[in-house]
Amino acid sequence: LGDFLGSIGVLISALVQNFSNSKILKMYIDPVISIIIAIILIIGTTGLFKKTIKIVAETVPPEIEMNEIKKKIIEKVPNIIEIHDFHIWVLTDDVYVAILHVIIDSVENRKKVLDSVNNFLIAYGIYSSTVQIEYQDDLPPIIRDKNDCCPFASQYNHRKRIFKSNPIY
């Protein structure tokens, strides 16, 4: 519609330029039509621009309540002790992506918890997820006692990164 209206504007401008005897009208018709076309294009692209910003900024979709999902996963999936480093964002228009770290009680429950968490996220329309399984016994006591740090923190939560051993650079 914007292109169509722009073409009509160009046609009107050309007709006025060609058939009008008024020098003032000839002088101002093209800039006025150009401004009108620019306004039409701005109005037409505002929605797309907003969607693009949300995707680039990796914002949480407005219909997703992360705290509620986290709480329900902990309640409904057995063997989970804690979930952290949890983030959901929009990859494209209706494609959501999630990352989360799940601390579980034992190694034997890894596959069952992983499948359950992935199925739970699918129920919320999140088909692409990265679930990092962490075992409670593998975490040193200094980390186990803190809820605000993670030895495997992702780029999303990199400030909460704590090393289990001295880093090698």
C-alpha positions as YAML, in Angstrom:
chain: A
units: angstrom
residues:
- id: 1
  name: LEU
  ca: [0.00, 0.00, 0.00]
- id: 2
  name: GLY
  ca: [2.88, 2.36, 0.82]
- id: 3
  name: ASP
  ca: [4.51, 1.70, -2.56]
- id: 4
  name: PHE
  ca: [1.18, 2.16, -4.33]
- id: 5
  name: LEU
  ca: [0.51, 5.48, -2.59]
- id: 6
  name: GLY
  ca: [4.09, 6.55, -3.29]
- id: 7
  name: SER
  ca: [3.60, 5.81, -6.98]
- id: 8
  name: ILE
  ca: [0.35, 7.81, -7.00]
- id: 9
  name: GLY
  ca: [2.23, 10.70, -5.31]
- id: 10
  name: VAL
  ca: [4.96, 10.61, -7.98]
- id: 11
  name: LEU
  ca: [2.29, 10.54, -10.70]
- id: 12
  name: ILE
  ca: [0.48, 13.57, -9.19]
- id: 13
  name: SER
  ca: [3.76, 15.45, -8.89]
- id: 14
  name: ALA
  ca: [4.66, 14.69, -12.51]
- id: 15
  name: LEU
  ca: [1.22, 15.77, -13.75]
- id: 16
  name: VAL
  ca: [1.38, 19.04, -11.81]
- id: 17
  name: GLN
  ca: [4.93, 19.71, -13.05]
- id: 18
  name: ASN
  ca: [3.89, 19.04, -16.64]
- id: 19
  name: PHE
  ca: [0.50, 20.73, -16.86]
- id: 20
  name: SER
  ca: [0.50, 23.51, -14.24]
- id: 21
  name: ASN
  ca: [1.29, 27.12, -15.09]
- id: 22
  name: SER
  ca: [1.91, 28.10, -11.47]
- id: 23
  name: LYS
  ca: [5.63, 28.48, -10.68]
- id: 24
  name: ILE
  ca: [4.99, 28.27, -6.92]
- id: 25
  name: LEU
  ca: [2.98, 25.05, -7.29]
- id: 26
  name: LYS
  ca: [5.68, 23.55, -9.52]
- id: 27
  name: MET
  ca: [8.35, 24.54, -7.01]
- id: 28
  name: TYR
  ca: [6.65, 23.02, -3.93]
- id: 29
  name: ILE
  ca: [4.71, 20.01, -5.24]
- id: 30
  name: ASP
  ca: [7.68, 17.65, -5.42]
- id: 31
  name: PRO
  ca: [9.02, 18.34, -1.88]
- id: 32
  name: VAL
  ca: [5.50, 18.15, -0.39]
- id: 33
  name: ILE
  ca: [4.77, 14.83, -2.13]
- id: 34
  name: SER
  ca: [8.19, 13.52, -1.03]
- id: 35
  name: ILE
  ca: [7.43, 14.39, 2.60]
- id: 36
  name: ILE
  ca: [4.02, 12.70, 2.37]
- id: 37
  name: ILE
  ca: [5.64, 9.56, 0.89]
- id: 38
  name: ALA
  ca: [8.26, 9.57, 3.68]
- id: 39
  name: ILE
  ca: [5.52, 9.81, 6.33]
- id: 40
  name: ILE
  ca: [3.61, 6.92, 4.72]
- id: 41
  name: LEU
  ca: [6.79, 4.80, 4.68]
- id: 42
  name: ILE
  ca: [7.59, 5.63, 8.31]
- id: 43
  name: ILE
  ca: [4.07, 4.73, 9.43]
- id: 44
  name: GLY
  ca: [4.16, 1.52, 7.38]
- id: 45
  name: THR
  ca: [7.49, 0.32, 8.76]
- id: 46
  name: THR
  ca: [7.05, 1.23, 12.44]
- id: 47
  name: GLY
  ca: [5.63, -2.19, 13.36]
- id: 48
  name: LEU
  ca: [8.40, -4.03, 11.56]
- id: 49
  name: PHE
  ca: [11.00, -1.79, 13.19]
- id: 50
  name: LYS
  ca: [9.61, -2.54, 16.67]
- id: 51
  name: LYS
  ca: [9.66, -6.31, 16.00]
- id: 52
  name: THR
  ca: [13.22, -6.08, 14.72]
- id: 53
  name: ILE
  ca: [14.41, -4.19, 17.80]
- id: 54
  name: LYS
  ca: [12.83, -6.83, 20.08]
- id: 55
  name: ILE
  ca: [14.58, -9.61, 18.17]
- id: 56
  name: VAL
  ca: [17.96, -7.87, 18.07]
- id: 57
  name: ALA
  ca: [17.75, -6.95, 21.77]
- id: 58
  name: GLU
  ca: [16.81, -10.57, 22.63]
- id: 59
  name: THR
  ca: [13.88, -9.46, 24.75]
- id: 60
  name: VAL
  ca: [11.59, -11.87, 26.54]
- id: 61
  name: PRO
  ca: [8.33, -12.27, 24.58]
- id: 62
  name: PRO
  ca: [5.53, -10.36, 26.36]
- id: 63
  name: GLU
  ca: [3.29, -13.44, 26.53]
- id: 64
  name: ILE
  ca: [5.97, -15.50, 28.30]
- id: 65
  name: GLU
  ca: [6.20, -15.31, 32.09]
- id: 66
  name: MET
  ca: [9.67, -16.67, 32.87]
- id: 67
  name: ASN
  ca: [9.30, -16.78, 36.66]
- id: 68
  name: GLU
  ca: [6.08, -18.75, 36.32]
- id: 69
  name: ILE
  ca: [7.67, -21.24, 33.90]
- id: 70
  name: LYS
  ca: [10.70, -21.66, 36.16]
- id: 71
  name: LYS
  ca: [8.50, -22.23, 39.21]
- id: 72
  name: LYS
  ca: [6.32, -24.78, 37.40]
- id: 73
  name: ILE
  ca: [9.32, -26.70, 36.05]
- id: 74
  name: ILE
  ca: [10.77, -26.98, 39.56]
- id: 75
  name: GLU
  ca: [7.38, -28.07, 40.96]
- id: 76
  name: LYS
  ca: [6.41, -30.56, 38.24]
- id: 77
  name: VAL
  ca: [9.71, -32.13, 37.18]
- id: 78
  name: PRO
  ca: [11.13, -34.41, 39.87]
- id: 79
  name: ASN
  ca: [14.83, -34.45, 40.82]
- id: 80
  name: ILE
  ca: [15.41, -30.74, 40.12]
- id: 81
  name: ILE
  ca: [17.06, -28.78, 42.90]
- id: 82
  name: GLU
  ca: [17.48, -25.39, 41.26]
- id: 83
  name: ILE
  ca: [17.21, -23.59, 37.91]
- id: 84
  name: HIS
  ca: [19.41, -20.58, 37.12]
- id: 85
  name: ASP
  ca: [20.91, -18.74, 34.16]
- id: 86
  name: PHE
  ca: [17.42, -18.90, 32.61]
- id: 87
  name: HIS
  ca: [16.58, -16.75, 29.61]
- id: 88
  name: ILE
  ca: [13.95, -16.89, 26.85]
- id: 89
  name: TRP
  ca: [14.08, -14.68, 23.78]
- id: 90
  name: VAL
  ca: [12.59, -14.26, 20.31]
- id: 91
  name: LEU
  ca: [14.71, -15.62, 17.46]
- id: 92
  name: THR
  ca: [12.29, -14.74, 14.65]
- id: 93
  name: ASP
  ca: [8.66, -13.68, 14.56]
- id: 94
  name: ASP
  ca: [7.16, -16.66, 16.39]
- id: 95
  name: VAL
  ca: [10.24, -18.76, 17.19]
- id: 96
  name: TYR
  ca: [11.34, -18.68, 20.81]
- id: 97
  name: VAL
  ca: [14.67, -19.88, 22.16]
- id: 98
  name: ALA
  ca: [15.59, -20.72, 25.75]
- id: 99
  name: ILE
  ca: [18.71, -21.36, 27.75]
- id: 100
  name: LEU
  ca: [18.70, -22.65, 31.30]
- id: 101
  name: HIS
  ca: [20.93, -24.42, 33.78]
- id: 102
  name: VAL
  ca: [19.32, -27.14, 35.86]
- id: 103
  name: ILE
  ca: [20.90, -28.52, 39.03]
- id: 104
  name: ILE
  ca: [19.72, -32.08, 39.64]
- id: 105
  name: ASP
  ca: [20.13, -34.48, 42.54]
- id: 106
  name: SER
  ca: [21.99, -37.31, 40.78]
- id: 107
  name: VAL
  ca: [23.64, -38.29, 37.51]
- id: 108
  name: GLU
  ca: [21.19, -41.15, 36.98]
- id: 109
  name: ASN
  ca: [18.29, -38.71, 36.55]
- id: 110
  name: ARG
  ca: [19.99, -36.64, 33.83]
- id: 111
  name: LYS
  ca: [18.16, -38.05, 30.79]
- id: 112
  name: LYS
  ca: [14.75, -38.10, 32.47]
- id: 113
  name: VAL
  ca: [15.08, -34.50, 33.68]
- id: 114
  name: LEU
  ca: [16.42, -33.30, 30.31]
- id: 115
  name: ASP
  ca: [13.50, -34.87, 28.43]
- id: 116
  name: SER
  ca: [10.95, -33.55, 30.92]
- id: 117
  name: VAL
  ca: [12.31, -30.00, 30.84]
- id: 118
  name: ASN
  ca: [12.40, -29.96, 27.02]
- id: 119
  name: ASN
  ca: [8.82, -31.27, 26.84]
- id: 120
  name: PHE
  ca: [7.72, -28.68, 29.39]
- id: 121
  name: LEU
  ca: [9.26, -25.87, 27.32]
- id: 122
  name: ILE
  ca: [7.59, -27.20, 24.15]
- id: 123
  name: ALA
  ca: [4.24, -26.85, 25.93]
- id: 124
  name: TYR
  ca: [5.00, -23.10, 26.09]
- id: 125
  name: GLY
  ca: [5.93, -22.92, 22.41]
- id: 126
  name: ILE
  ca: [9.69, -23.00, 23.01]
- id: 127
  name: TYR
  ca: [10.98, -25.63, 20.58]
- id: 128
  name: SER
  ca: [14.65, -24.69, 20.62]
- id: 129
  name: SER
  ca: [16.36, -24.84, 23.99]
- id: 130
  name: THR
  ca: [19.75, -25.42, 25.53]
- id: 131
  name: VAL
  ca: [19.47, -27.16, 28.87]
- id: 132
  name: GLN
  ca: [22.71, -27.39, 30.83]
- id: 133
  name: ILE
  ca: [22.54, -30.18, 33.41]
- id: 134
  name: GLU
  ca: [24.61, -29.64, 36.54]
- id: 135
  name: TYR
  ca: [24.97, -32.21, 39.30]
- id: 136
  name: GLN
  ca: [24.72, -31.04, 42.87]
- id: 137
  name: ASP
  ca: [27.62, -33.23, 44.01]
- id: 138
  name: ASP
  ca: [29.93, -31.86, 41.30]
- id: 139
  name: LEU
  ca: [29.64, -28.32, 42.61]
- id: 140
  name: PRO
  ca: [32.14, -27.22, 45.27]
- id: 141
  name: PRO
  ca: [30.58, -26.17, 48.61]
- id: 142
  name: ILE
  ca: [31.36, -22.48, 48.00]
- id: 143
  name: ILE
  ca: [29.24, -22.60, 44.85]
- id: 144
  name: ARG
  ca: [26.54, -24.88, 46.28]
- id: 145
  name: ASP
  ca: [25.84, -22.39, 49.05]
- id: 146
  name: LYS
  ca: [25.45, -19.41, 46.70]
- id: 147
  name: ASN
  ca: [22.42, -18.96, 44.47]
- id: 148
  name: ASP
  ca: [23.88, -15.99, 42.62]
- id: 149
  name: CYS
  ca: [26.81, -17.68, 40.89]
- id: 150
  name: CYS
  ca: [27.44, -20.53, 38.46]
- id: 151
  name: PRO
  ca: [30.59, -22.35, 37.35]
- id: 152
  name: PHE
  ca: [29.10, -22.73, 33.86]
- id: 153
  name: ALA
  ca: [27.49, -19.30, 33.43]
- id: 154
  name: SER
  ca: [26.63, -18.44, 29.84]
- id: 155
  name: GLN
  ca: [27.28, -15.17, 28.06]
- id: 156
  name: TYR
  ca: [23.80, -14.09, 29.18]
- id: 157
  name: ASN
  ca: [24.78, -14.31, 32.86]
- id: 158
  name: HIS
  ca: [28.55, -14.03, 32.57]
- id: 159
  name: ARG
  ca: [28.86, -11.75, 35.62]
- id: 160
  name: LYS
  ca: [27.74, -14.64, 37.82]
- id: 161
  name: ARG
  ca: [30.57, -16.83, 36.57]
- id: 162
  name: ILE
  ca: [32.67, -18.41, 39.30]
- id: 163
  name: PHE
  ca: [35.55, -20.76, 38.60]
- id: 164
  name: LYS
  ca: [35.77, -24.22, 40.15]
- id: 165
  name: SER
  ca: [39.52, -24.11, 39.60]
- id: 166
  name: ASN
  ca: [42.04, -21.49, 38.55]
- id: 167
  name: PRO
  ca: [41.30, -20.32, 35.02]
- id: 168
  name: ILE
  ca: [43.89, -21.02, 32.32]
- id: 169
  name: TYR
  ca: [44.37, -18.24, 29.80]
...
